[in-house]
Amino acid sequence: MKKQIIDGRRSKKLTPKQLRFVYEFATKTLLGLQSATESARKSGYSEAVSKKMAYELQQPNKYPLVAEAIQDMKKEMQDKYSVNMDKHLSRLD
């Protein structure tokens, strides 16, 4: 079976829900457009577990591949748009 590459990450390492969470979290939650719980909900996690999963998916000791993918995508966005939290906060100030 050929490995499918989604957003530069191998689908074999992350589940489709985890990949979607990484995308939602990096593109919307980190920018303050939605909460981490909303990112989990939009990723396909149920209402009952979305808050718990939003927290746990960010924990490197529980889900190291997801945490690593979030950091990678965050770095890609910083490199692409030359945006980081310090610049963003200084602009808001």
JSON list of C-alpha atoms in Angstrom, two decimals:
[
{"chain": "A", "resi": 1, "resn": "MET", "atom": "CA", "xyz": [0.00, 0.00, 0.00]},
{"chain": "A", "resi": 2, "resn": "LYS", "atom": "CA", "xyz": [1.41, 3.36, -1.03]},
{"chain": "A", "resi": 3, "resn": "LYS", "atom": "CA", "xyz": [1.73, 5.89, 1.79]},
{"chain": "A", "resi": 4, "resn": "GLN", "atom": "CA", "xyz": [-0.39, 8.94, 1.20]},
{"chain": "A", "resi": 5, "resn": "ILE", "atom": "CA", "xyz": [1.11, 12.29, 2.08]},
{"chain": "A", "resi": 6, "resn": "ILE", "atom": "CA", "xyz": [-1.28, 14.84, 3.53]},
{"chain": "A", "resi": 7, "resn": "ASP", "atom": "CA", "xyz": [0.09, 18.32, 4.14]},
{"chain": "A", "resi": 8, "resn": "GLY", "atom": "CA", "xyz": [3.63, 16.95, 4.19]},
{"chain": "A", "resi": 9, "resn": "ARG", "atom": "CA", "xyz": [2.84, 14.51, 6.99]},
{"chain": "A", "resi": 10, "resn": "ARG", "atom": "CA", "xyz": [2.50, 10.78, 6.46]},
{"chain": "A", "resi": 11, "resn": "SER", "atom": "CA", "xyz": [-1.02, 9.58, 7.07]},
{"chain": "A", "resi": 12, "resn": "LYS", "atom": "CA", "xyz": [0.34, 6.37, 8.55]},
{"chain": "A", "resi": 13, "resn": "LYS", "atom": "CA", "xyz": [1.69, 8.28, 11.56]},
{"chain": "A", "resi": 14, "resn": "LEU", "atom": "CA", "xyz": [-1.43, 10.34, 12.30]},
{"chain": "A", "resi": 15, "resn": "THR", "atom": "CA", "xyz": [-5.09, 9.44, 12.03]},
{"chain": "A", "resi": 16, "resn": "PRO", "atom": "CA", "xyz": [-7.32, 11.55, 9.78]},
{"chain": "A", "resi": 17, "resn": "LYS", "atom": "CA", "xyz": [-8.88, 13.14, 12.90]},
{"chain": "A", "resi": 18, "resn": "GLN", "atom": "CA", "xyz": [-5.44, 13.98, 14.25]},
{"chain": "A", "resi": 19, "resn": "LEU", "atom": "CA", "xyz": [-4.35, 15.48, 10.92]},
{"chain": "A", "resi": 20, "resn": "ARG", "atom": "CA", "xyz": [-7.49, 17.59, 10.81]},
{"chain": "A", "resi": 21, "resn": "PHE", "atom": "CA", "xyz": [-6.92, 18.70, 14.42]},
{"chain": "A", "resi": 22, "resn": "VAL", "atom": "CA", "xyz": [-3.35, 19.77, 13.62]},
{"chain": "A", "resi": 23, "resn": "TYR", "atom": "CA", "xyz": [-4.61, 21.84, 10.69]},
{"chain": "A", "resi": 24, "resn": "GLU", "atom": "CA", "xyz": [-7.52, 23.38, 12.62]},
{"chain": "A", "resi": 25, "resn": "PHE", "atom": "CA", "xyz": [-5.35, 24.09, 15.66]},
{"chain": "A", "resi": 26, "resn": "ALA", "atom": "CA", "xyz": [-2.47, 25.63, 13.73]},
{"chain": "A", "resi": 27, "resn": "THR", "atom": "CA", "xyz": [-4.55, 27.72, 11.34]},
{"chain": "A", "resi": 28, "resn": "LYS", "atom": "CA", "xyz": [-7.37, 28.84, 13.62]},
{"chain": "A", "resi": 29, "resn": "THR", "atom": "CA", "xyz": [-6.70, 28.25, 17.30]},
{"chain": "A", "resi": 30, "resn": "LEU", "atom": "CA", "xyz": [-3.19, 29.70, 17.32]},
{"chain": "A", "resi": 31, "resn": "LEU", "atom": "CA", "xyz": [-4.56, 32.78, 15.55]},
{"chain": "A", "resi": 32, "resn": "GLY", "atom": "CA", "xyz": [-7.32, 33.18, 18.13]},
{"chain": "A", "resi": 33, "resn": "LEU", "atom": "CA", "xyz": [-10.16, 32.46, 15.69]},
{"chain": "A", "resi": 34, "resn": "GLN", "atom": "CA", "xyz": [-11.52, 29.49, 17.65]},
{"chain": "A", "resi": 35, "resn": "SER", "atom": "CA", "xyz": [-10.82, 27.51, 20.79]},
{"chain": "A", "resi": 36, "resn": "ALA", "atom": "CA", "xyz": [-8.91, 24.25, 20.94]},
{"chain": "A", "resi": 37, "resn": "THR", "atom": "CA", "xyz": [-12.18, 22.51, 21.84]},
{"chain": "A", "resi": 38, "resn": "GLU", "atom": "CA", "xyz": [-13.78, 23.87, 18.67]},
{"chain": "A", "resi": 39, "resn": "SER", "atom": "CA", "xyz": [-10.79, 22.59, 16.69]},
{"chain": "A", "resi": 40, "resn": "ALA", "atom": "CA", "xyz": [-11.29, 19.13, 18.18]},
{"chain": "A", "resi": 41, "resn": "ARG", "atom": "CA", "xyz": [-15.02, 19.25, 17.44]},
{"chain": "A", "resi": 42, "resn": "LYS", "atom": "CA", "xyz": [-14.41, 20.27, 13.81]},
{"chain": "A", "resi": 43, "resn": "SER", "atom": "CA", "xyz": [-11.88, 17.46, 13.54]},
{"chain": "A", "resi": 44, "resn": "GLY", "atom": "CA", "xyz": [-14.56, 14.88, 14.17]},
{"chain": "A", "resi": 45, "resn": "TYR", "atom": "CA", "xyz": [-14.34, 14.31, 17.90]},
{"chain": "A", "resi": 46, "resn": "SER", "atom": "CA", "xyz": [-17.71, 14.12, 19.66]},
{"chain": "A", "resi": 47, "resn": "GLU", "atom": "CA", "xyz": [-19.08, 16.87, 21.89]},
{"chain": "A", "resi": 48, "resn": "ALA", "atom": "CA", "xyz": [-18.53, 14.64, 24.93]},
{"chain": "A", "resi": 49, "resn": "VAL", "atom": "CA", "xyz": [-14.78, 14.16, 24.43]},
{"chain": "A", "resi": 50, "resn": "SER", "atom": "CA", "xyz": [-13.74, 17.22, 22.41]},
{"chain": "A", "resi": 51, "resn": "LYS", "atom": "CA", "xyz": [-12.56, 19.25, 25.43]},
{"chain": "A", "resi": 52, "resn": "LYS", "atom": "CA", "xyz": [-10.52, 16.34, 26.78]},
{"chain": "A", "resi": 53, "resn": "MET", "atom": "CA", "xyz": [-9.03, 15.54, 23.37]},
{"chain": "A", "resi": 54, "resn": "ALA", "atom": "CA", "xyz": [-8.21, 19.20, 22.68]},
{"chain": "A", "resi": 55, "resn": "TYR", "atom": "CA", "xyz": [-6.08, 19.18, 25.82]},
{"chain": "A", "resi": 56, "resn": "GLU", "atom": "CA", "xyz": [-4.56, 15.72, 25.39]},
{"chain": "A", "resi": 57, "resn": "LEU", "atom": "CA", "xyz": [-3.65, 16.10, 21.71]},
{"chain": "A", "resi": 58, "resn": "GLN", "atom": "CA", "xyz": [-1.36, 18.99, 22.61]},
{"chain": "A", "resi": 59, "resn": "GLN", "atom": "CA", "xyz": [0.55, 16.95, 25.22]},
{"chain": "A", "resi": 60, "resn": "PRO", "atom": "CA", "xyz": [3.88, 15.66, 23.89]},
{"chain": "A", "resi": 61, "resn": "ASN", "atom": "CA", "xyz": [3.99, 12.82, 26.42]},
{"chain": "A", "resi": 62, "resn": "LYS", "atom": "CA", "xyz": [0.57, 11.44, 25.34]},
{"chain": "A", "resi": 63, "resn": "TYR", "atom": "CA", "xyz": [0.53, 12.21, 21.62]},
{"chain": "A", "resi": 64, "resn": "PRO", "atom": "CA", "xyz": [4.10, 13.04, 20.58]},
{"chain": "A", "resi": 65, "resn": "LEU", "atom": "CA", "xyz": [3.41, 12.84, 16.85]},
{"chain": "A", "resi": 66, "resn": "VAL", "atom": "CA", "xyz": [0.49, 15.28, 17.07]},
{"chain": "A", "resi": 67, "resn": "ALA", "atom": "CA", "xyz": [2.44, 17.72, 19.24]},
{"chain": "A", "resi": 68, "resn": "GLU", "atom": "CA", "xyz": [5.36, 17.50, 16.82]},
{"chain": "A", "resi": 69, "resn": "ALA", "atom": "CA", "xyz": [3.08, 18.09, 13.82]},
{"chain": "A", "resi": 70, "resn": "ILE", "atom": "CA", "xyz": [1.57, 21.15, 15.52]},
{"chain": "A", "resi": 71, "resn": "GLN", "atom": "CA", "xyz": [5.04, 22.55, 16.16]},
{"chain": "A", "resi": 72, "resn": "ASP", "atom": "CA", "xyz": [6.09, 21.80, 12.57]},
{"chain": "A", "resi": 73, "resn": "MET", "atom": "CA", "xyz": [3.03, 23.50, 11.12]},
{"chain": "A", "resi": 74, "resn": "LYS", "atom": "CA", "xyz": [3.48, 26.45, 13.48]},
{"chain": "A", "resi": 75, "resn": "LYS", "atom": "CA", "xyz": [7.09, 26.83, 12.29]},
{"chain": "A", "resi": 76, "resn": "GLU", "atom": "CA", "xyz": [6.01, 26.54, 8.64]},
{"chain": "A", "resi": 77, "resn": "MET", "atom": "CA", "xyz": [3.48, 29.32, 9.16]},
{"chain": "A", "resi": 78, "resn": "GLN", "atom": "CA", "xyz": [6.06, 31.50, 10.92]},
{"chain": "A", "resi": 79, "resn": "ASP", "atom": "CA", "xyz": [8.52, 30.96, 8.09]},
{"chain": "A", "resi": 80, "resn": "LYS", "atom": "CA", "xyz": [5.91, 31.50, 5.39]},
{"chain": "A", "resi": 81, "resn": "TYR", "atom": "CA", "xyz": [4.26, 34.59, 6.82]},
{"chain": "A", "resi": 82, "resn": "SER", "atom": "CA", "xyz": [7.07, 35.84, 9.01]},
{"chain": "A", "resi": 83, "resn": "VAL", "atom": "CA", "xyz": [4.61, 35.98, 11.87]},
{"chain": "A", "resi": 84, "resn": "ASN", "atom": "CA", "xyz": [5.26, 35.07, 15.45]},
{"chain": "A", "resi": 85, "resn": "MET", "atom": "CA", "xyz": [3.43, 35.72, 18.67]},
{"chain": "A", "resi": 86, "resn": "ASP", "atom": "CA", "xyz": [5.82, 38.47, 19.79]},
{"chain": "A", "resi": 87, "resn": "LYS", "atom": "CA", "xyz": [5.31, 40.49, 16.60]},
{"chain": "A", "resi": 88, "resn": "HIS", "atom": "CA", "xyz": [1.59, 39.90, 16.73]},
{"chain": "A", "resi": 89, "resn": "LEU", "atom": "CA", "xyz": [1.29, 41.06, 20.34]},
{"chain": "A", "resi": 90, "resn": "SER", "atom": "CA", "xyz": [3.46, 44.10, 19.71]},
{"chain": "A", "resi": 91, "resn": "ARG", "atom": "CA", "xyz": [1.18, 45.09, 16.83]},
{"chain": "A", "resi": 92, "resn": "LEU", "atom": "CA", "xyz": [-1.86, 44.75, 19.06]},
{"chain": "A", "resi": 93, "resn": "ASP", "atom": "CA", "xyz": [-0.19, 46.85, 21.73]}
]
